[in-house]
Amino acid sequence: MKKIYPFIYKQFQCAANRCVDSCCKEWEIVIDEQTCQKYQKLNDIMGNRLRNAMVTDADGDVIFQLQHQRCPFWNQSGFCDIQTQLGESFLCHTCRLYPRISQDYGNFIEYDLSISCPEAARILLSCNPSRLYLVEEHDDIQIAYNTTYDLKIMKTLQDQRNKLFQTIKNTNHSAIFQLITCIRLIAKWNHISITPNKYNYKTDTILLFLKSLNILTKQWDLTLDRAIHSSNKTLILTYDTDLDYEIRAFVFDFFYRRYLQAAFTDNAVLIAQEMAFAVYSVLLLCSRLHLNSTEQRLRIWQLYIKEVEYDPENWDTLEWELGASEQWTLNFFESIFSAITFENMKIALDSL
């Protein structure tokens, strides 16, 4: 079995009580059946506490009922009572693995870190482009598999993804220039014509759409409100080396996580639209709110993924909107990225 992961994958260590947005708050985590059985067999005080906290939600899943929007086992010191009292083996599957994620393609598995986690976002998005590459490992486990996709289509997508990786990592041009090149490549591969166009487009449209989705955190709600009501309606950003790295790493990671899924959906164009929508949304928010520090921007990248991609209902709504809209096309995104004004870009690029 072949296992693939980014070079920086194994660098992750949980920030625990130093985390700025703990996964122990605001999310309801499904407890897997095996862990539920472990909890049912505990006969001590902790066992009673675990069982009293377990409820069945509307979907029939067993979860811990949140208390004041936080897991009842996340203590005031910022640590998990389950882990400190019982050990890591008593954590449910999700808590034990997060933010590590995987995608099983049958004859190979790809692993990644989700940047919905602030520490994972810091590790991934501050990565020098030279370190954006994948590592392959092979073990001796032989398993029979039946792929549900066409192997020739998968090979084509892998070759295309490698081309996208090479493009976004190439520092001969800015990250935005290379992002636009990626959009043009995917359009070409899918026989879509990209023509220069000027769109009479109000940036509030994206912000209002984001505001219409389910809102998970108060900070995201406040961020959207402030951006919508900001008097700064132009998209102007101060370009620096860190911002360039962030854009490259985000695009690299997005295509790593999602591009091969087109083998199942036959819709690489939609994946490119999702990537472009995410990058433009983050840059728009940072511009509207004058967020120019790396720490501030990383928080927006992280919150976007947490709020939009990690909420299944929000993600379905976005996919439907991008697929149905006659406006949010690859041609549209190519045009609006080309129109962004960046201050200090030449100085920043000279330092790469």
Coordinates of C-alpha atoms in Angstrom, one line a residue:
M1 CA 0.0 0.0 0.0
K2 CA 1.3 3.4 -1.0
K3 CA 0.9 6.3 1.6
I4 CA 1.4 9.9 0.5
Y5 CA 1.7 13.0 2.7
P6 CA 3.1 16.5 2.6
F7 CA 6.7 16.9 3.7
I8 CA 5.6 18.9 6.7
Y9 CA 2.8 16.5 7.7
K10 CA 4.8 15.0 10.6
Q11 CA 5.7 18.3 12.1
F12 CA 2.3 18.8 13.7
Q13 CA 2.0 18.9 17.5
C14 CA -1.1 20.0 19.2
A15 CA -0.9 23.5 20.8
A16 CA -3.2 22.3 23.6
N17 CA -4.0 25.1 26.0
R18 CA -2.0 27.6 23.8
C19 CA -4.5 27.1 20.9
V20 CA -6.3 30.3 19.8
D21 CA -9.3 28.4 18.6
S22 CA -9.6 25.0 20.3
C23 CA -11.3 22.2 18.5
C24 CA -12.9 21.5 21.9
K25 CA -15.3 24.4 21.5
E26 CA -18.3 25.0 19.2
W27 CA -18.0 21.7 17.3
E28 CA -20.2 18.7 18.2
I29 CA -18.0 15.6 17.6
V30 CA -19.6 12.3 16.8
I31 CA -18.3 9.5 19.1
D32 CA -17.6 6.3 17.2
E33 CA -19.2 3.1 18.2
Q34 CA -16.0 1.4 19.5
T35 CA -15.3 4.4 21.8
C36 CA -18.9 4.4 23.0
Q37 CA -18.5 0.8 24.0
K38 CA -15.4 1.7 26.0
Y39 CA -17.2 4.4 27.8
Q40 CA -20.1 2.0 28.6
K41 CA -17.8 -0.4 30.3
L42 CA -16.1 2.1 32.7
N43 CA -17.4 1.6 36.2
D44 CA -15.8 4.6 38.0
I45 CA -16.7 8.3 38.4
M46 CA -15.3 9.2 35.0
G47 CA -17.4 6.5 33.4
N48 CA -20.6 7.9 34.9
R49 CA -19.5 11.4 33.8
L50 CA -18.9 10.2 30.3
R51 CA -22.2 8.5 30.0
N52 CA -24.1 11.4 31.5
A53 CA -22.6 13.7 28.8
M54 CA -23.5 11.5 25.9
V55 CA -26.6 12.3 23.9
T56 CA -28.1 11.1 20.6
D57 CA -28.6 13.9 18.1
A58 CA -31.2 14.3 15.4
D59 CA -29.1 12.3 12.9
G60 CA -28.9 9.3 15.3
D61 CA -25.2 10.0 16.2
V62 CA -23.9 9.9 19.7
I63 CA -22.2 13.1 20.7
F64 CA -21.1 15.0 23.9
Q65 CA -23.7 17.7 24.6
L66 CA -21.9 21.0 24.6
Q67 CA -21.9 23.1 27.7
H68 CA -21.6 26.9 27.0
Q69 CA -20.5 26.0 23.5
R70 CA -17.6 23.8 24.7
C71 CA -17.0 20.1 25.2
P72 CA -17.9 19.2 28.8
F73 CA -14.4 17.6 29.2
W74 CA -12.4 20.6 28.1
N75 CA -11.3 22.0 31.4
Q76 CA -10.5 25.6 32.5
S77 CA -6.8 25.0 32.0
G78 CA -7.4 24.2 28.3
F79 CA -6.7 20.5 28.6
C80 CA -8.9 17.4 28.0
D81 CA -10.0 15.6 31.1
I82 CA -10.5 12.4 29.1
Q83 CA -6.9 12.4 27.8
T84 CA -5.3 13.5 31.1
Q85 CA -7.3 11.0 33.3
L86 CA -7.7 8.0 30.9
G87 CA -5.1 8.5 28.2
E88 CA -5.1 9.2 24.5
S89 CA -6.5 5.7 23.7
F90 CA -9.9 6.7 25.3
L91 CA -10.4 9.6 22.9
C92 CA -12.9 9.1 20.2
H93 CA -11.6 8.5 16.7
T94 CA -12.1 12.1 15.5
C95 CA -10.4 13.7 18.6
R96 CA -7.5 11.2 18.4
L97 CA -6.7 12.0 14.8
Y98 CA -7.7 15.6 14.2
P99 CA -6.4 17.7 12.4
R100 CA -4.9 14.7 10.5
I101 CA -7.2 13.8 7.6
S102 CA -6.9 11.1 5.0
Q103 CA -8.4 10.2 1.6
D104 CA -8.4 6.5 0.6
Y105 CA -8.2 6.0 -3.2
G106 CA -8.1 2.3 -3.0
N107 CA -4.6 1.6 -4.2
F108 CA -3.1 4.5 -2.3
I109 CA -4.0 6.8 0.6
E110 CA -3.2 10.5 1.0
Y111 CA -2.8 12.1 4.4
D112 CA -2.9 15.8 5.2
L113 CA -3.4 18.4 8.0
S114 CA -6.6 20.4 8.0
I115 CA -6.0 24.1 8.3
S116 CA -9.3 24.4 10.1
C117 CA -6.8 23.9 13.0
P118 CA -4.8 27.1 13.8
E119 CA -1.6 25.2 14.5
A120 CA -1.9 23.2 11.3
A121 CA -2.6 26.5 9.4
R122 CA 0.5 28.0 10.9
I123 CA 2.7 25.1 9.8
L124 CA 1.2 24.7 6.3
L125 CA 0.7 28.3 5.3
S126 CA 4.0 29.7 6.5
C127 CA 5.9 27.0 4.5
N128 CA 8.6 28.0 2.1
P129 CA 7.6 27.0 -1.5
S130 CA 10.7 24.8 -1.7
R131 CA 9.2 22.6 1.1
L132 CA 5.9 22.1 -0.7
Y133 CA 6.3 18.6 -1.9
L134 CA 4.9 15.1 -1.2
V135 CA 6.5 12.1 0.4
E136 CA 5.7 8.6 -0.5
E137 CA 6.0 5.5 1.7
H138 CA 5.3 1.9 0.8
D139 CA 4.5 -0.8 3.4
D140 CA 4.3 -4.5 3.0
I141 CA 0.6 -4.7 3.5
Q142 CA -1.1 -6.3 0.5
I143 CA -4.8 -5.8 0.3
A144 CA -7.3 -6.4 -2.4
Y145 CA -9.0 -3.3 -3.7
N146 CA -11.6 -2.3 -6.2
T147 CA -11.4 1.2 -7.4
T148 CA -14.7 3.0 -8.2
Y149 CA -13.0 5.3 -10.6
D150 CA -11.4 5.0 -14.1
L151 CA -7.6 4.4 -13.7
K152 CA -6.8 6.3 -16.8
I153 CA -8.8 9.3 -15.6
M154 CA -7.0 9.1 -12.2
K155 CA -3.6 9.0 -14.0
T156 CA -4.6 12.1 -16.0
L157 CA -5.7 14.0 -12.9
Q158 CA -2.4 13.1 -11.1
D159 CA -0.4 14.4 -14.0
Q160 CA -2.5 17.6 -14.1
R161 CA -2.1 18.0 -10.3
N162 CA 1.7 17.7 -10.6
K163 CA 1.6 20.4 -13.2
L164 CA -0.5 22.6 -10.9
F165 CA 2.0 21.9 -8.1
Q166 CA 5.0 23.0 -10.3
T167 CA 3.1 26.1 -11.3
I168 CA 2.2 27.4 -7.9
K169 CA 5.6 26.6 -6.5
N170 CA 7.4 28.5 -9.2
T171 CA 8.7 31.8 -7.7
N172 CA 9.7 33.4 -10.9
H173 CA 6.3 35.1 -10.7
S174 CA 4.0 36.2 -7.9
A175 CA 1.7 33.7 -6.2
I176 CA -1.3 35.5 -7.7
F177 CA 0.1 35.3 -11.2
Q178 CA 0.7 31.6 -10.7
L179 CA -2.8 31.1 -9.3
I180 CA -4.2 32.7 -12.4
T181 CA -2.0 30.4 -14.5
C182 CA -3.5 27.4 -12.6
I183 CA -7.0 28.7 -13.4
R184 CA -6.1 29.0 -17.1
L185 CA -4.5 25.5 -17.2
I186 CA -7.7 23.9 -15.8
A187 CA -9.8 25.9 -18.2
K188 CA -7.6 24.7 -21.1
W189 CA -7.8 21.0 -19.9
N190 CA -11.6 21.3 -19.8
H191 CA -12.0 23.1 -23.1
I192 CA -13.1 26.4 -21.5
S193 CA -12.2 29.6 -23.2
I194 CA -10.7 32.3 -20.9
T195 CA -11.1 35.8 -22.4
P196 CA -10.1 39.2 -20.8
N197 CA -13.2 40.7 -19.3
K198 CA -14.2 43.5 -17.0
Y199 CA -16.9 42.5 -14.5
N200 CA -19.2 45.1 -13.0
Y201 CA -19.1 43.2 -9.7
K202 CA -19.7 44.3 -6.2
T203 CA -17.4 42.5 -3.7
D204 CA -20.2 42.6 -1.1
T205 CA -21.9 39.8 -3.1
I206 CA -19.3 37.3 -1.8
L207 CA -19.5 38.6 1.8
L208 CA -23.3 38.6 1.9
F209 CA -23.2 35.0 0.6
L210 CA -20.8 34.0 3.3
K211 CA -23.0 35.7 5.8
S212 CA -26.0 33.7 4.6
L213 CA -24.4 30.4 5.5
N214 CA -24.5 28.7 8.9
I215 CA -22.2 30.6 11.3
L216 CA -20.2 28.6 13.8
T217 CA -18.1 31.1 15.7
K218 CA -18.8 34.6 17.0
Q219 CA -15.4 35.7 15.6
W220 CA -16.4 34.7 12.1
D221 CA -19.8 36.4 12.4
L222 CA -18.1 39.6 13.7
T223 CA -15.5 39.5 10.9
L224 CA -18.1 39.3 8.2
D225 CA -20.2 42.1 9.7
R226 CA -17.2 44.4 10.0
A227 CA -16.1 43.6 6.4
I228 CA -19.6 44.2 5.0
H229 CA -20.0 47.5 6.8
S230 CA -16.4 48.7 6.1
S231 CA -16.0 51.9 4.2
N232 CA -13.0 50.4 2.4
K233 CA -14.7 48.9 -0.8
T234 CA -11.5 48.5 -2.9
L235 CA -9.4 45.3 -2.8
I236 CA -5.9 46.6 -2.0
L237 CA -3.4 44.6 -0.1
T238 CA 0.2 45.2 1.0
Y239 CA 2.2 42.4 -0.6
D240 CA 4.9 40.7 1.5
T241 CA 6.8 37.5 1.4
D242 CA 4.5 35.9 4.0
L243 CA 1.4 36.6 2.0
D244 CA 3.0 35.2 -1.1
Y245 CA 3.9 32.0 0.8
E246 CA 0.4 31.8 2.3
I247 CA -1.3 31.9 -1.1
R248 CA 1.1 29.4 -2.7
A249 CA 0.7 27.0 0.2
F250 CA -3.1 27.3 0.4
V251 CA -3.5 26.6 -3.4
F252 CA -1.0 23.7 -3.2
D253 CA -2.8 22.2 -0.2
F254 CA -6.3 22.7 -1.7
F255 CA -5.3 21.0 -5.0
Y256 CA -3.6 18.2 -3.0
R257 CA -6.7 17.6 -0.9
R258 CA -9.4 17.9 -3.5
Y259 CA -8.2 17.7 -7.1
L260 CA -8.1 13.9 -7.4
Q261 CA -11.7 13.7 -6.2
A262 CA -12.6 14.7 -9.7
A263 CA -12.0 11.0 -10.5
F264 CA -15.3 10.4 -8.7
T265 CA -17.2 13.6 -9.7
D266 CA -15.7 14.4 -13.1
N267 CA -15.7 18.0 -12.2
A268 CA -12.2 19.5 -11.9
V269 CA -13.6 22.9 -12.9
L270 CA -15.8 23.0 -9.8
I271 CA -12.7 22.3 -7.6
A272 CA -10.9 25.1 -9.2
Q273 CA -13.8 27.4 -8.6
E274 CA -13.9 26.4 -4.9
M275 CA -10.2 27.1 -4.6
A276 CA -10.5 30.5 -6.3
F277 CA -13.6 31.4 -4.2
A278 CA -11.7 30.6 -1.0
V279 CA -8.6 32.6 -1.9
Y280 CA -10.5 35.6 -3.1
S281 CA -12.8 35.6 0.0
V282 CA -9.8 35.6 2.4
L283 CA -8.0 38.3 0.5
L284 CA -11.2 40.4 0.4
L285 CA -11.7 40.1 4.2
C286 CA -8.1 41.0 4.9
S287 CA -8.3 44.0 2.6
R288 CA -11.6 45.3 4.0
L289 CA -10.3 45.0 7.6
H290 CA -6.7 46.1 6.9
L291 CA -5.3 42.8 8.2
N292 CA -1.7 42.9 7.2
S293 CA 0.0 40.9 9.8
T294 CA 0.7 37.2 9.2
E295 CA -1.0 36.2 12.5
Q296 CA -4.2 38.1 11.5
R297 CA -4.3 36.6 8.0
L298 CA -3.6 33.0 9.2
R299 CA -6.7 33.4 11.5
I300 CA -8.9 34.3 8.5
W301 CA -7.5 31.4 6.3
Q302 CA -8.2 29.0 9.2
L303 CA -11.7 30.3 10.0
Y304 CA -12.8 30.2 6.4
I305 CA -12.0 26.4 6.2
K306 CA -13.5 25.8 9.6
E307 CA -16.7 27.7 8.8
V308 CA -17.3 26.9 5.1
E309 CA -15.5 23.6 4.2
Y310 CA -16.0 21.8 7.5
D311 CA -19.7 22.5 7.7
P312 CA -21.3 19.9 5.2
E313 CA -24.4 22.1 4.7
N314 CA -22.3 25.2 3.9
W315 CA -20.1 23.2 1.6
D316 CA -23.1 21.8 -0.3
T317 CA -24.6 25.3 -0.6
L318 CA -21.3 26.7 -2.0
E319 CA -20.9 23.8 -4.5
W320 CA -24.5 24.3 -5.7
E321 CA -24.0 28.1 -6.0
L322 CA -20.7 27.8 -7.9
G323 CA -22.2 25.1 -10.2
A324 CA -25.4 26.9 -10.9
S325 CA -24.2 30.5 -11.2
E326 CA -23.5 31.9 -14.6
Q327 CA -21.3 34.6 -13.0
W328 CA -18.8 32.7 -10.7
T329 CA -17.0 31.0 -13.6
L330 CA -13.3 30.4 -14.1
N331 CA -13.3 33.4 -16.5
F332 CA -14.8 35.5 -13.8
F333 CA -12.2 34.5 -11.2
E334 CA -9.4 35.0 -13.6
S335 CA -10.6 38.5 -14.3
I336 CA -11.1 39.6 -10.6
F337 CA -7.7 38.2 -9.5
S338 CA -6.1 40.1 -12.4
A339 CA -7.8 43.3 -11.1
I340 CA -6.5 43.1 -7.5
T341 CA -4.2 45.9 -6.5
F342 CA -1.1 44.9 -4.5
E343 CA 1.1 47.5 -2.9
N344 CA 4.8 46.8 -2.5
M345 CA 4.7 43.7 -4.7
K346 CA 8.0 44.2 -6.4
I347 CA 9.9 44.6 -3.2
A348 CA 8.3 41.5 -1.7
L349 CA 9.0 39.4 -4.8
D350 CA 12.7 40.5 -4.8
S351 CA 13.0 39.0 -1.3
L352 CA 11.7 35.6 -2.3

